[in-house]
Each structure stands twice: as C-alpha cells, then as structure tokens.
Coordinates of C-alpha atoms and ligand atoms in Angstrom, one line a residue:
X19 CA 2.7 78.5 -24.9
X20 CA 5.1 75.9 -26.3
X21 CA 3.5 72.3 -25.6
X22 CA 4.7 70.2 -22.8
X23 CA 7.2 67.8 -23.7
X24 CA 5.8 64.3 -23.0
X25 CA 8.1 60.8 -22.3
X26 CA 6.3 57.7 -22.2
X27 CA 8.1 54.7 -20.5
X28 CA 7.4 50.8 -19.6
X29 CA 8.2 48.2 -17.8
X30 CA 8.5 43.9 -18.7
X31 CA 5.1 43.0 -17.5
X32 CA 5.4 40.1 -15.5
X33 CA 4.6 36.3 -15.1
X34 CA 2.4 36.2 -12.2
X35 CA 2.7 32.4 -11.8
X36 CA 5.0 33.4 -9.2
X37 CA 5.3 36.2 -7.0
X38 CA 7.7 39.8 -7.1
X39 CA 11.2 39.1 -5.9
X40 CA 14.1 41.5 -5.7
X41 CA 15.6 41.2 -9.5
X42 CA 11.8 42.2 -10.9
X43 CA 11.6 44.5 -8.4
X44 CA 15.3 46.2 -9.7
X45 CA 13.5 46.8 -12.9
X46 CA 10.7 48.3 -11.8
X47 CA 13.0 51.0 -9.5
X48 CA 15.0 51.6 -12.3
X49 CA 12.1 52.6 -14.2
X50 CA 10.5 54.7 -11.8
X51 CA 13.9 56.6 -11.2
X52 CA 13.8 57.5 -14.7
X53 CA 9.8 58.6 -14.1
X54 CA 10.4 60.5 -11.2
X55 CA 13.4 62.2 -12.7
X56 CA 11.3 63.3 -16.0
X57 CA 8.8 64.4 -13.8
X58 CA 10.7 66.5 -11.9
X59 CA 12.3 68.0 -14.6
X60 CA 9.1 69.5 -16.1
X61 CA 7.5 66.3 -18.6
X62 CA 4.6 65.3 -18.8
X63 CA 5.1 61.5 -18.6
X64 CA 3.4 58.2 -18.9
X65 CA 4.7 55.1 -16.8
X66 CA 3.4 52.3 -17.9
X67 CA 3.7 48.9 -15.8
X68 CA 1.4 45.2 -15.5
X69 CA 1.1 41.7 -15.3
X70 CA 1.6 39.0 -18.3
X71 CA -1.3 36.8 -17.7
X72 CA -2.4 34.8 -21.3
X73 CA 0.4 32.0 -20.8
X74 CA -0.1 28.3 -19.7
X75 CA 1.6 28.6 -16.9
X76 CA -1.0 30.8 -15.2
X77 CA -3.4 28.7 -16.4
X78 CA -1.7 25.8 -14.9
X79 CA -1.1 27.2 -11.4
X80 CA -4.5 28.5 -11.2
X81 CA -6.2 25.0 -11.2
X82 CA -3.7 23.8 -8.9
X83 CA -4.9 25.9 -6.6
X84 CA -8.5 25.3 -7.6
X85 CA -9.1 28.5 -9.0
X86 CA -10.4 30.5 -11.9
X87 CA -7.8 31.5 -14.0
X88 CA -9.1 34.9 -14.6
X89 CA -9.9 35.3 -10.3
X90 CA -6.0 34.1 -9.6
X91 CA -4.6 36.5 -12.5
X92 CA -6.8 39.4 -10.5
X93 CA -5.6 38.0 -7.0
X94 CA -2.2 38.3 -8.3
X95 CA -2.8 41.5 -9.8
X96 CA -3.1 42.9 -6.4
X97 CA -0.5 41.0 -4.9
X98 CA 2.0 42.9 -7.0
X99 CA 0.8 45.9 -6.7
X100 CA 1.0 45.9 -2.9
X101 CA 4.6 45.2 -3.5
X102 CA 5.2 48.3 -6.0
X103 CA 3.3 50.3 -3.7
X104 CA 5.3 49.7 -0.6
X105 CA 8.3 50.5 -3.2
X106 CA 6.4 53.7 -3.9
X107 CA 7.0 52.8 -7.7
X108 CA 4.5 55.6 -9.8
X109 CA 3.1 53.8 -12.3
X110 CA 0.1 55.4 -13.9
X111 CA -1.3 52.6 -15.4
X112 CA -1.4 48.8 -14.1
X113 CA -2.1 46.9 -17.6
X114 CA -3.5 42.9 -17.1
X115 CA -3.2 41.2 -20.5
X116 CA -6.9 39.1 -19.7
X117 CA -8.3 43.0 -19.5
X118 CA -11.2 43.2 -22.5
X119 CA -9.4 46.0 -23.8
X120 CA -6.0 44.6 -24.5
X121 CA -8.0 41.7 -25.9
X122 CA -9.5 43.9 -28.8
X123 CA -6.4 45.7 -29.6
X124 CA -4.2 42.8 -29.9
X125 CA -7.0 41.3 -32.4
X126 CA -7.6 44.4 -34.0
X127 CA -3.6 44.6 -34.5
X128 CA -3.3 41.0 -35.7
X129 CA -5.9 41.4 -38.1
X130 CA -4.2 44.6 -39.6
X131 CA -0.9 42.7 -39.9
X132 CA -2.6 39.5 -41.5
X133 CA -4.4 41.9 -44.0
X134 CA -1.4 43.7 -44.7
X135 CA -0.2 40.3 -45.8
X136 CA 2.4 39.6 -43.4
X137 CA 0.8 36.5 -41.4
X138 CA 0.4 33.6 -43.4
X139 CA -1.2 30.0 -42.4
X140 CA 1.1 26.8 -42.1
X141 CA 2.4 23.8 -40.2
X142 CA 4.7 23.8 -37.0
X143 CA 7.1 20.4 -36.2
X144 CA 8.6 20.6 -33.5
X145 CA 9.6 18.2 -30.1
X146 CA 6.2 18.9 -27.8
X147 CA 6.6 18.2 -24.5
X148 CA 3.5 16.5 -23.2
X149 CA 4.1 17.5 -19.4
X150 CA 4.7 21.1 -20.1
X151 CA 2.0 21.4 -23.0
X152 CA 4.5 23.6 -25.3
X153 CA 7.3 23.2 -27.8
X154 CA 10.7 22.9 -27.2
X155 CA 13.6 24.4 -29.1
X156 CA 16.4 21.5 -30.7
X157 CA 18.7 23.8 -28.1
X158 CA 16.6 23.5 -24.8
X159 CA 16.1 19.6 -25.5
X160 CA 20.0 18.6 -26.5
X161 CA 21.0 21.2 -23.5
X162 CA 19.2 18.9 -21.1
X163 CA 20.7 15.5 -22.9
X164 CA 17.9 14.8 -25.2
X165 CA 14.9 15.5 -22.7
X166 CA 12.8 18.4 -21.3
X167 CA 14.5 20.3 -18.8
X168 CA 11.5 20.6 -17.2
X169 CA 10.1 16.6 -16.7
X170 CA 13.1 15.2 -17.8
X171 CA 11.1 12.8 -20.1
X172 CA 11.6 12.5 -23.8
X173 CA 9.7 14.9 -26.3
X174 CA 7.8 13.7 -29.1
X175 CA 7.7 14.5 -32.3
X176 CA 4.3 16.8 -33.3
X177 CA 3.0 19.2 -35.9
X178 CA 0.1 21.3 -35.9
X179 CA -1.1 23.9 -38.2
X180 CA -0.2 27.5 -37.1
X181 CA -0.2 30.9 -38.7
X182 CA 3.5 32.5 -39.2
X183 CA 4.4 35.8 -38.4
X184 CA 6.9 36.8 -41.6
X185 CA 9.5 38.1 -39.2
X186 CA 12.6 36.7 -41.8
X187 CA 11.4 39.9 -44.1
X188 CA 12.1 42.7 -41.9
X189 CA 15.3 42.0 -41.3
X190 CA 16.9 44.6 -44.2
X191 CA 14.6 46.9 -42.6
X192 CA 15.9 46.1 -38.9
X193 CA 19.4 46.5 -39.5
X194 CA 19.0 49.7 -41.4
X195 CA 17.1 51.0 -38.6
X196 CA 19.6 50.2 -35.8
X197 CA 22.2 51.7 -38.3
X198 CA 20.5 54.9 -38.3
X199 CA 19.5 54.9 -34.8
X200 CA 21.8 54.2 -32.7
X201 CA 20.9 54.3 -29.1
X202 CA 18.3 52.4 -30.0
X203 CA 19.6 49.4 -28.5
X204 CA 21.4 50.0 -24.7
X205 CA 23.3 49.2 -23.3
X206 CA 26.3 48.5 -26.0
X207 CA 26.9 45.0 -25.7
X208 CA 23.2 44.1 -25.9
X209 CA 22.9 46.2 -29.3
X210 CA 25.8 44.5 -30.7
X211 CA 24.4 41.0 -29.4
X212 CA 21.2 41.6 -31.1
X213 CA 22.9 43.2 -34.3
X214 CA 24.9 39.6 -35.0
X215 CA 21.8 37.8 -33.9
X216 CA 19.6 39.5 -36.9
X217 CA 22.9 39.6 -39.4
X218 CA 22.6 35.9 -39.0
X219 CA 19.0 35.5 -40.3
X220 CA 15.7 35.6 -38.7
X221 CA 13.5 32.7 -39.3
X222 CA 9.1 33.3 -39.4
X223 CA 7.7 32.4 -35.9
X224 CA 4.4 30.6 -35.2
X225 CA 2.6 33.1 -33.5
X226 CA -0.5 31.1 -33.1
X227 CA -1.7 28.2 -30.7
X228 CA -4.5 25.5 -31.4
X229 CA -6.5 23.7 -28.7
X230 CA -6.0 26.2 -25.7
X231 CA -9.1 28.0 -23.9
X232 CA -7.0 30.4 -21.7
X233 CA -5.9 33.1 -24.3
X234 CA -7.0 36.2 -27.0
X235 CA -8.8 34.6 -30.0
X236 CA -7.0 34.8 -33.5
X237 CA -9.6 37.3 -34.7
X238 CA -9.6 35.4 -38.3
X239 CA -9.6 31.9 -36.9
X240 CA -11.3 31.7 -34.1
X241 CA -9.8 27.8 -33.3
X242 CA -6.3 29.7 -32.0
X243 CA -5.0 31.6 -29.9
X244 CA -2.3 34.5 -29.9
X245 CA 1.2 32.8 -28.8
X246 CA 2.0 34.8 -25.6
X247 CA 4.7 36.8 -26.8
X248 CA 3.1 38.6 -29.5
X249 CA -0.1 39.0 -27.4
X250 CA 2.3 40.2 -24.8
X251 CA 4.7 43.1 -26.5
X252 CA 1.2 44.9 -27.5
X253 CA 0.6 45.5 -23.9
X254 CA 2.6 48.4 -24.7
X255 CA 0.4 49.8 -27.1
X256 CA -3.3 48.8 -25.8
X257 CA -2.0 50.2 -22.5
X258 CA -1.9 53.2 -24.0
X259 CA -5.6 53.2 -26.0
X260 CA -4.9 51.3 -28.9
X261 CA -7.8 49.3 -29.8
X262 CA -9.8 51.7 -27.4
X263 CA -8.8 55.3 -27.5
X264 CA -6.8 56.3 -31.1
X265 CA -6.4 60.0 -29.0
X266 CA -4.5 58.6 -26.5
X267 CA -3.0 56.4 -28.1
X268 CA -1.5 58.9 -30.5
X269 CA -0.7 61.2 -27.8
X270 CA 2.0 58.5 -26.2
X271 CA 3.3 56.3 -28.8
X272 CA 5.9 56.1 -29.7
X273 CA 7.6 54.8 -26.5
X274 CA 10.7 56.7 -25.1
X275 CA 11.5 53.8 -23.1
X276 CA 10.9 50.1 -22.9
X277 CA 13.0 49.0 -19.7
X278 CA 13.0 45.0 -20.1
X279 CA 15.9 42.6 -18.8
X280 CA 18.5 41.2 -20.9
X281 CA 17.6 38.1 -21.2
X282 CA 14.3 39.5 -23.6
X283 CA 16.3 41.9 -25.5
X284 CA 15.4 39.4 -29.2
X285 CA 11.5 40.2 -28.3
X286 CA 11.9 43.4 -28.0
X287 CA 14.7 44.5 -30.3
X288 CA 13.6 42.2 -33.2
X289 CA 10.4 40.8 -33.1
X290 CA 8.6 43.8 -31.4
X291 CA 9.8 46.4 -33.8
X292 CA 9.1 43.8 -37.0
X293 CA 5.3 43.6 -35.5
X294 CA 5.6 47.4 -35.5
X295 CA 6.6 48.0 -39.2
X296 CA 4.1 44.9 -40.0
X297 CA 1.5 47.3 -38.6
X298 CA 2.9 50.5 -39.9
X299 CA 3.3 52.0 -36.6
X300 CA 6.4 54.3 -35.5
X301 CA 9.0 52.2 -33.6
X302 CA 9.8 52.8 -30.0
X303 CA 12.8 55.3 -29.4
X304 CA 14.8 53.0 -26.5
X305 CA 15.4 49.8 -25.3
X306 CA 17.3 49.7 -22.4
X307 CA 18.2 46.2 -21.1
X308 CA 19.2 46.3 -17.6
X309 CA 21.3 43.5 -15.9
X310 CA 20.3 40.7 -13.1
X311 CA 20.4 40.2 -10.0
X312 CA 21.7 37.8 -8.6
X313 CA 22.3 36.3 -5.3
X314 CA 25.4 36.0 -3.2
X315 CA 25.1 33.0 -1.1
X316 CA 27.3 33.9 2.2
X317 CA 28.0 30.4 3.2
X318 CA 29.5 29.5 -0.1
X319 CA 30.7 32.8 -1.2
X320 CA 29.1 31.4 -4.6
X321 CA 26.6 33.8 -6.6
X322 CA 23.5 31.9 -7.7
X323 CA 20.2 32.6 -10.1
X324 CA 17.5 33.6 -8.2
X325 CA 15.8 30.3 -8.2
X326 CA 12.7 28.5 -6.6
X327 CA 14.5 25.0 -7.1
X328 CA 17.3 26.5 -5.0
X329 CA 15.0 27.7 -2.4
X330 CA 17.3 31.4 -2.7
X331 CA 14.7 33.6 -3.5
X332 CA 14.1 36.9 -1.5
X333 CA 10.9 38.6 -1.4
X334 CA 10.9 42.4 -1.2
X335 CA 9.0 42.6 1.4
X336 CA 11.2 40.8 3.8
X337 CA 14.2 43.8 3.0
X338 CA 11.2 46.6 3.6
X339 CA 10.1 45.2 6.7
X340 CA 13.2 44.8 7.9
X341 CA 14.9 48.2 6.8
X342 CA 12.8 50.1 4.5
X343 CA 11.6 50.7 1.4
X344 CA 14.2 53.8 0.8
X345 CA 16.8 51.3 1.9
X346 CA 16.0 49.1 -0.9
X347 CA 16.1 51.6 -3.3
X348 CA 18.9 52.8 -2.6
X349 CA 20.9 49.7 -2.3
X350 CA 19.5 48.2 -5.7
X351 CA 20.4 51.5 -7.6
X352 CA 24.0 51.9 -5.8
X353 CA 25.3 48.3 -5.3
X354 CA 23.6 47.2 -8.4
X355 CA 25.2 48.7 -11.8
X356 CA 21.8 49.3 -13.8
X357 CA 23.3 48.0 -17.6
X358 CA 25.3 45.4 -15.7
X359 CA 24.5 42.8 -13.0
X360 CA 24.4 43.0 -9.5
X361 CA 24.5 41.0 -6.1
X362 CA 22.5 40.7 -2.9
X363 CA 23.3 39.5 0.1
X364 CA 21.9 40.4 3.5
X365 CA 25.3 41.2 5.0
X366 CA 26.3 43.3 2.0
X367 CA 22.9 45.1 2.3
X368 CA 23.5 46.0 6.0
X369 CA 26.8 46.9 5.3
X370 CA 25.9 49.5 2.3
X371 CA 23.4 51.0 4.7
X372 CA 24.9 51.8 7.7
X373 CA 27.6 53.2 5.5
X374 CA 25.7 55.3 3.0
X375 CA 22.9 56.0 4.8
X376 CA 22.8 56.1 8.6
X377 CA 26.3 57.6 8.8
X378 CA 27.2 59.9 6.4
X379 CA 23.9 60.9 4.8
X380 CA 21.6 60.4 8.4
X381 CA 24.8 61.7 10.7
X382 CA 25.3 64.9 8.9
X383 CA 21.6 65.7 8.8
X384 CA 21.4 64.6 12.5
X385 CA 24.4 66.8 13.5
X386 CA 23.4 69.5 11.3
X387 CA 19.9 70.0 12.8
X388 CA 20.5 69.5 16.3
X389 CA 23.4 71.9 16.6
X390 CA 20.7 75.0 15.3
X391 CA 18.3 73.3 17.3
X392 CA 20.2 73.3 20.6
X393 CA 22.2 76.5 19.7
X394 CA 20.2 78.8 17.3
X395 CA 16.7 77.8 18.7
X396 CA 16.3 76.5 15.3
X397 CA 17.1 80.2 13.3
X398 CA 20.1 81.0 11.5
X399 CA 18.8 84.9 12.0
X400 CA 19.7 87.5 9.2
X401 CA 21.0 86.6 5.4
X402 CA 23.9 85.2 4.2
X403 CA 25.1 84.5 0.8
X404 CA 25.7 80.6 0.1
X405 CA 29.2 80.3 0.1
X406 CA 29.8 76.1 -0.9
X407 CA 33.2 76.8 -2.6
X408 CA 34.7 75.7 0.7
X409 CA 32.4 72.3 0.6
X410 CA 33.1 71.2 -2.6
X411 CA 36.4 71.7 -2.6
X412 CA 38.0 71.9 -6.9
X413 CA 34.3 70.5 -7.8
X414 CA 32.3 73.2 -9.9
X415 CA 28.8 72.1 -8.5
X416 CA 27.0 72.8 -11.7
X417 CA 29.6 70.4 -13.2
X418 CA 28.7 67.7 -10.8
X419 CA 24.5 68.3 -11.2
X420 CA 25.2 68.2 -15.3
X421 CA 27.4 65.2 -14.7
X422 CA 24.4 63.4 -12.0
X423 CA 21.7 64.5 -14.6
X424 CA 23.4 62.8 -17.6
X425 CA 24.2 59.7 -15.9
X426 CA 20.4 59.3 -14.7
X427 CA 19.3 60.0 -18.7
X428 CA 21.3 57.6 -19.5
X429 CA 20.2 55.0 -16.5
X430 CA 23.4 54.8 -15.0
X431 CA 22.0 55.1 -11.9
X432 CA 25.1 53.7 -9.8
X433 CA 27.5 56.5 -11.5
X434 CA 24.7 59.0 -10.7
X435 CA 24.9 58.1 -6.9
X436 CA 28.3 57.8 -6.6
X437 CA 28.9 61.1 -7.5
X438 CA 26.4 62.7 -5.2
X439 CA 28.3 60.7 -2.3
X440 CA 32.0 61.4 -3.6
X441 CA 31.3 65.3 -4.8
X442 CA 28.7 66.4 -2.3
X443 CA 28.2 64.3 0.9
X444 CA 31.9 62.9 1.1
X445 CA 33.4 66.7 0.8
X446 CA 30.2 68.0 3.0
X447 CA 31.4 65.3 5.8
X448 CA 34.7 66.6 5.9
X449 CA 34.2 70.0 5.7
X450 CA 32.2 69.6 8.8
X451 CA 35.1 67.6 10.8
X452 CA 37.6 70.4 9.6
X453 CA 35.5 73.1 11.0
X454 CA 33.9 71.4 13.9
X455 CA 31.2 73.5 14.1
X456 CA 30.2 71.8 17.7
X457 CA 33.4 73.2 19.4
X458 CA 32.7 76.8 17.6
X459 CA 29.3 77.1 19.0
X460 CA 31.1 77.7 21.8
X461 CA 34.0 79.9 20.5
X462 CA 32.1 82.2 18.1
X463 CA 28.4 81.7 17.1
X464 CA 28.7 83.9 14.0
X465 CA 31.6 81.2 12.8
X466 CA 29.4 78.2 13.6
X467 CA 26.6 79.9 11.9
X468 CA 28.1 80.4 8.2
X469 CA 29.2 76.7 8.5
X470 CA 25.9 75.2 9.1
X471 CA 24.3 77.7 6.6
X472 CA 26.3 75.6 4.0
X473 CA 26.2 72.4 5.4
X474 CA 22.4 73.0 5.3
X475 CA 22.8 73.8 1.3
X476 CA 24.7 70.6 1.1
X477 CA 22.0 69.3 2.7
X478 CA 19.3 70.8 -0.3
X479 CA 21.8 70.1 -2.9
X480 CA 21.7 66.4 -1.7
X481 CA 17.7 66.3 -1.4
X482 CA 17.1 67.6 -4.9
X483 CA 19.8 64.9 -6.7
X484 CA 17.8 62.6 -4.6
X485 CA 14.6 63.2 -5.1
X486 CA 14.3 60.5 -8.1
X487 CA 15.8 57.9 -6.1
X488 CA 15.0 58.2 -2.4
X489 CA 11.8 60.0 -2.7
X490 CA 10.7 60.2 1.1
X491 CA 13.9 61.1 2.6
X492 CA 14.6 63.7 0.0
X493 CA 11.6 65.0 1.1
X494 CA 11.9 65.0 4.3
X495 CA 15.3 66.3 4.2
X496 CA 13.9 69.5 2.1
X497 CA 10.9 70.2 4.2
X498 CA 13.0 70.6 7.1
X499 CA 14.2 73.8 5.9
X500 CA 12.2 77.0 5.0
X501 CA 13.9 76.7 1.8
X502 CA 11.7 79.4 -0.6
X503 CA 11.2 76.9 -3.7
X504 CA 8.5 74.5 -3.5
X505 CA 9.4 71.2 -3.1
X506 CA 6.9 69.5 -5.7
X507 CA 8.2 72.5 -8.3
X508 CA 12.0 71.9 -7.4
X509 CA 13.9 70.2 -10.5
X510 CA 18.0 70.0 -10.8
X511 CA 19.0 73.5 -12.2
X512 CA 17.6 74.8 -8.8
X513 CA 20.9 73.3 -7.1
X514 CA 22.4 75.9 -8.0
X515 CA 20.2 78.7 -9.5
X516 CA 18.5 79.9 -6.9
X517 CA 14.9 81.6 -7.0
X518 CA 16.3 84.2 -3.9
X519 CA 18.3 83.6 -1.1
X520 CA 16.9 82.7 2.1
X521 CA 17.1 85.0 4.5
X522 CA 16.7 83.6 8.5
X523 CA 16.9 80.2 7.5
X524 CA 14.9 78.5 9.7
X525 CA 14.7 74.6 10.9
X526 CA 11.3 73.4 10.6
X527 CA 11.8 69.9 12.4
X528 CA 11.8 69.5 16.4
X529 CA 13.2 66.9 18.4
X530 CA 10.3 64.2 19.7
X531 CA 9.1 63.9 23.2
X532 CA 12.4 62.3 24.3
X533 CA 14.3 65.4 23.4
X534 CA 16.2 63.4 20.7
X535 CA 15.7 63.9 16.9
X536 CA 14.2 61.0 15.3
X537 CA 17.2 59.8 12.5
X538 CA 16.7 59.4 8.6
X539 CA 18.2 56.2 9.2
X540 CA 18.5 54.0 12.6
X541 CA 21.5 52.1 12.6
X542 CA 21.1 48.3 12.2
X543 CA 23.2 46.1 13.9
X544 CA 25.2 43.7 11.4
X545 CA 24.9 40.0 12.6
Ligands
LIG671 O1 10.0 37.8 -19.1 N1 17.3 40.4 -12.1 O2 8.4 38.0 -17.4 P1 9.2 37.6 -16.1 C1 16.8 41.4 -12.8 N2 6.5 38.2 -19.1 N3 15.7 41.3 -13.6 C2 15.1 40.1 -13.6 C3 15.5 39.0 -12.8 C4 16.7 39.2 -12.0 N4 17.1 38.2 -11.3 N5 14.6 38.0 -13.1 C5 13.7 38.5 -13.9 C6 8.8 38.0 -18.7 N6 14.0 39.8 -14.3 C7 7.8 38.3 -19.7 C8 8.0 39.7 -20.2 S1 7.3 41.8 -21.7 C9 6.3 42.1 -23.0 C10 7.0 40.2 -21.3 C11 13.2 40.6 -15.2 O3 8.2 37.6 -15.0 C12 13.1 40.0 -16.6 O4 14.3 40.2 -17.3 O5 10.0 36.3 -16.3 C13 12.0 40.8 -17.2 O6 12.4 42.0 -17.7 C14 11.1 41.0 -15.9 O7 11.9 40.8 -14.8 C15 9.9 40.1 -15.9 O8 10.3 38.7 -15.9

C-alpha cells in the first residue's frame, strides 16, 4: 500500500491582547479552505492554529484587568476558539505559547542554536520607550516626529546586554535557497519584496530580554527571556512534538504551508528559515502571504485600517449572527482576493449575498426541488444518462474542475469561486429559464424530467467544488439527493467520473410543516 500523502499547514498565531476581528478571521478561512480541500482530496493533513501569548502586551492587559496573566491568556484561549468554531475552521491542534511544552522546545531549540555557535552574548542601544517597556526602531521614532507613536513622549537612550541571533550569516544561504525554490515565497510581489530586503543585508537581532517575568527562560542564562518573535515562529514546530514527541514531529515537518499576513512576511521568510538552518532542520515548503482587509467606511466612501483608535472594528460574530457563518465564508473568499486585499462593508456584504447566494445558488436549489417535489412526488423514476453538455454550454466540465482545483492549490480562492458561479451556476441558471421546466411539467413530464435530472447534476457539481468553502451548504445540497457516492468520500474527480449512474433519482428533503421548503439562504433585506 503506497503511504498516505501527508500536508501539514499553519496559521499566524495571534495576539490575544485583543479579540478575533474579520481580517484574522480571513486568514484563518483561507487556511481551512486549503485543509478542507486536502482533505477531501485523499491527505492526511495537519492544521495547525493558536494564540501568541509570551509578549508584554498580554502581560500588560492582564493586570489591567486584575488578572493572572497565565488565567487571561487561557480565557482568551477560549474566546477565540468560540469564534473559529462558529466559523467551523478545522484546526487539529490549538497551540498556546505559555503551554509547558512549547516552553521546552523553544529552550531546547535555543540551546541547540547557541551550541552550534550561532547566538552569541552582547549589548543592545537603542531609543527605549519607558511607557511601552520596549525598543523602538530609528524608523518608528522619526515616523512619529521624534517620539513614540504610542505615548507620544520622547525615547531615551538605553543599552542592555542581550544575546544576538547571527542572522547577517545566512543570508548567502537564504538567497540561494529562494533561487532554487521558487514558490517558496507567494505570492510574487511579496517574494521579490523579501528578495531586495535580504540582497540589502541582514543585520544580527537581539533575540533576548532582561528584567521580564512573563516569558520562556533563556535555557543558558536564566536572567532573560526569549524576545517574542523567535519564541513565537517555533510554535510551528513544538506544535507539532518538537521538544516533546521527535515521532511526531518528524512525521509533519517540514511545513507545506505557513499562511501568515503580509505584513510578517521578514519573520517568516528571513528570520524563520535562518533559525531553521541555525538548527539544522529542513525549511518549510511555502509561505503564502495573504492580503488585508480592510474597511470601507460607507459614510465617507474612504477605506480604513481596521483600528481600535478608529472605533471601525467588526467582530465576526456580529456578521454570523446576523447572516451566517457560510455567509462569511463565502463573502471573505469571493469579495476578498486571497494574495491581494480586500474590503468590507455591511452594504457590500448584503449585496454579495443576496446575489450569490440567496438568488442564484438558493433559487435554483429552491426551484429545482420543489418542482420534483410538487410534480414527481420527489422521484425522477427510471435511469437517465447525465447529459450536462446542454448546461455548460462550450465549457468542457473537467476543464473547469482542473481549472477550480488549481486555483484553490494555489489559494486563489476568489478565481476558484468565480468560476464555479460563471461556468456552472451562471450557465445552470439559464439553462433553466430557457427550458422553463415549470411550464413543461405541464406540457410533457418526460421533457421536464431530463431537465431537472441535469439541473440536479449542476446542483452535485456545485456541492462538491464547494465543499472546501461552504462546508454546510455543500452538504446539505448533496444529501438532498440519493446520489450513490458518499459524501464524506466524495473528492473533485467525482464531478465528473462517476462511480454509476443513478438510477430513480430521488429527493431526500421535504417541505416543513408550512408546506414551504426551508431556503439555503433567506433573503435579507438591504437597508
Ligand atoms: O502578527 N486583514 O499577530 P496579530 C488580514 N502574533 N489579516 C490581518 C489583518 C487584516 N486587517 N490584521 C491582522 C501577529 N491580520 C503575531 C504573529 S506568527 C509566528 C506571530 C493577520 O494578532 C496578520 O497579518 O497581530 C497575522 O497574520 C495574523 O492576522 C495575526 O495578527
């Protein structure tokens, strides 16, 4: 038996010093459409996803609100997780950075890179900000006119002893291996960005901290602790056993994925892959940088930062309430291009919706049903061949799953949707208006009959592209059918090899107590 192929994928682990909003919640879909897609296509896969909680700023807001930093990172551990859930994301494994575990790995890792001789003890200058309790960089402080951007009062001048990370001698190593692998980096412009960026030099960073309690222990001087960052990228690696289970760990790494946000591309692109070779340990196969998110404000027409300060920021759960988790999904991955950045705005949102989902994709499953319902007692009696030339028109449909299926590998999730609406829902809508199977129930059953056969493949063709993205309505769309593979085994090919032909296709759903078929998608009314 050939072994299973295995793809192992992350997510940015988060600052919990605040809570989930929509552009950390784009990340984490895009993510899981990649999981659900690998999944379905026969890997065994690892999904990977947490909270980044050894960073001041936790510590901070934790004793504002009187707590223990470790019982507000656990709080907040929960708090996201209530939010992935409702977004049904599938991670496997929820990583906190104050877990025990990741605590030994990261000191086991540091002391393996400080005995391979590539930390090294020194002293950090720099303009501290008293306020904020950190270093500035020359650029944040003569950005803000010569203060911190944060208490707008003047840095002074401090140094400290540190221990140095000797990043500045991988960078030969770096270029050569972005030379040699190419997709390394995604999308383009954020490889090229990171190429110029390391051409131009890399300088050693201070990858230690004195005089902190909240933090992992430098396992060779026990007065600092690990700078965030570096604690933080090994997440990736003690969330998969290292430090704890070599087995597993081996199994996993390296890392098919790392899905981050572009504005952490350096971390992960330089820095990451230096602690990697530091540690001689294979180097992850992709980094795919998505875009933001940003929001449209619909007074102004201007698009702003999701920001706090500008009181703009939209919780997920305020879309799922209000439409639904599915409709979040699919707005995010459709309105939102995945390399590039995207806009919300509640109008827009409605708008895409009522569209996309509740007319063409909810109306032709509506129509489709009740017409076998009300005219075939739910049985398309006897066997047909599928016939969808007609449907999709001059599209070859195994073109169009090839074409969906590359688009999703390569995370172009909008281009993935698109097509689905424009080669299989757009031509499946119109093939229904041009036959008007409603009027030939009436005129000749045997007529109406072959055309809601293939509206109904339309229909499966539909739920299996979907199934990544819109897992519960792709779902429910399938089920409604006696359709002879089983969903959970379903994967793309099945579009349009099938494993037999269904004879007496059958509709499994029936109408509620009101007689009226409940929709995919109600209708929302646009304020
Ligand atoms: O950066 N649109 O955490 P974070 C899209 N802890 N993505 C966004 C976004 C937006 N408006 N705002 C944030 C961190 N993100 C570190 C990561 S990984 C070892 C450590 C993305 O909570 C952001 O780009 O500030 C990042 O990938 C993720 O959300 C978490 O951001």
């Amino acid at each position: 038996m050939s072994e299973r192929k295995r793809f192992y994928l992350t997510t940015a682990i988060d600052y919990p010093n605040s809570r989930p909003h929509i552009g950390t919640a784009f990340e984490k879909i895009g993510a899981d459409v990649q999981a659900r897609y690998r999944r379905m296509e026969g890997y065994d896969v690892f999904f990977l996803m947490g909270n980044d909680e050894n960073t001041v700023k936790v510590a901070r807001r934790a004793t504002e609100l009187g707590l223990a930093t470790k019982a507000y990172c656990d709080e907040m551990a929960q708090q996201f997780q209530d939010v992935w859930r409702a977004l049904d994301i599938s991670y496997d494994y929820f990583i906190q950075t104050s877990d025990p575990r990741h605590h030994e790995g990261c000191r086991k890792f540091m002391q393996l890179v400080y005995d391979r001789g590539y930390i090294y003890a020194g002293t950090y200058r720099g303009w501290y900000c008293e306020g904020c309790e950190s270093f500035k960089t020359e650029t944040e402080i003569k950005e803000a006119g010569g203060v911190c951007p944060v208490h707008r009062t003047p840095p002074v001048e401090r140094s400290e002893p540190c221990y140095y990370f000797a990043l500045s001698r991988f960078q030969p190593a770096l270029l050569d291996y972005y030379e040699r692998h190419p997709d390394f980096i995604q999308p383009e412009p954020r490889r090229n960005e990171v190429i110029s960026l390391v051409q131009s030099g890399l300088q050693d960073v201070n990858i230690t901290r004195i005089g902190q309690d909240w933090g992992i222990r430098v396992p060779f001087d026990e007065r600092f602790t690990i700078y965030v960052w570096f604690d933080a990228l090994l997440n990736y690696i003690t969330g998969i056993g290292y430090g704890w289970d070599e087995e597993r760990f081996r199994e996993w790494w390296p890392a098919d994925i790392h899905f981050i946000g572009k504005d952490i591309t350096r971390f992960h692109c330089a820095l990451w892959p230096a602690m990697l070779l530091a540690a001689g340990l294979p180097l992850p196969r992709r980094v795919f940088a998505h875009g933001w998110v940003y929001i449209k404000n619909e007074q102004t027409g201007a698009v702003e930062k999701i920001s706090k300060s500008l009181g703009n920021v939209v919780e997920p759960m305020e879309i799922i309430t209000k439409f639904s988790s599915e409709a979040f999904r699919y707005y995010f991955m459709r309105e939102c291009p995945f390399p590039g950045d995207g806009e919300f705005s509640w109008s827009r949102f409605a708008e895409v919706y009522n569209a996309d989902l509740a007319n063409n994709l909810g109306n032709l499953y509506s129509r489709v049903i009740t017409l076998i319902l009300r005219h075939f007692e739910g049985h398309l009696a006897g066997s047909r061949a599928w016939e969808p030339g007609e449907i999709y028109e001059e599209q070859d449909l195994e073109a169009t799953v090839q074409q969906v299926q590359g688009y999703i590998e390569n995370c172009e999730y909008q281009l993935a949707l698109q097509r689905i609406w424009q080669y299989i829902l757009d031509p499946a809508n119109r093939y229904a208006d041009r036959k008007e199977p409603w009027k030939l129930v009436k005129q000749d059953l045997e007529a109406a009959a072959r055309v809601l056969f293939d509206l109904v493949e339309s229909l499966r063709v539909t739920a299996i592209l979907l199934k990544p993205f819109l897992p519960r309505t792709a779902e429910r769309i399938y089920r409604s059918f006696n359709f002879s593979r089983d969903w959970q085994q379903v994967r793309c090919e099945d579009c349009y090899v099938y494993p037999r032909p269904v004879d007496d296709l059958r509709c499994l759903v029936r109408p509620g107590p009101d007689g009226k078929l409940a929709p995919l998608f109600p209708r929302i009314e646009i304020r």
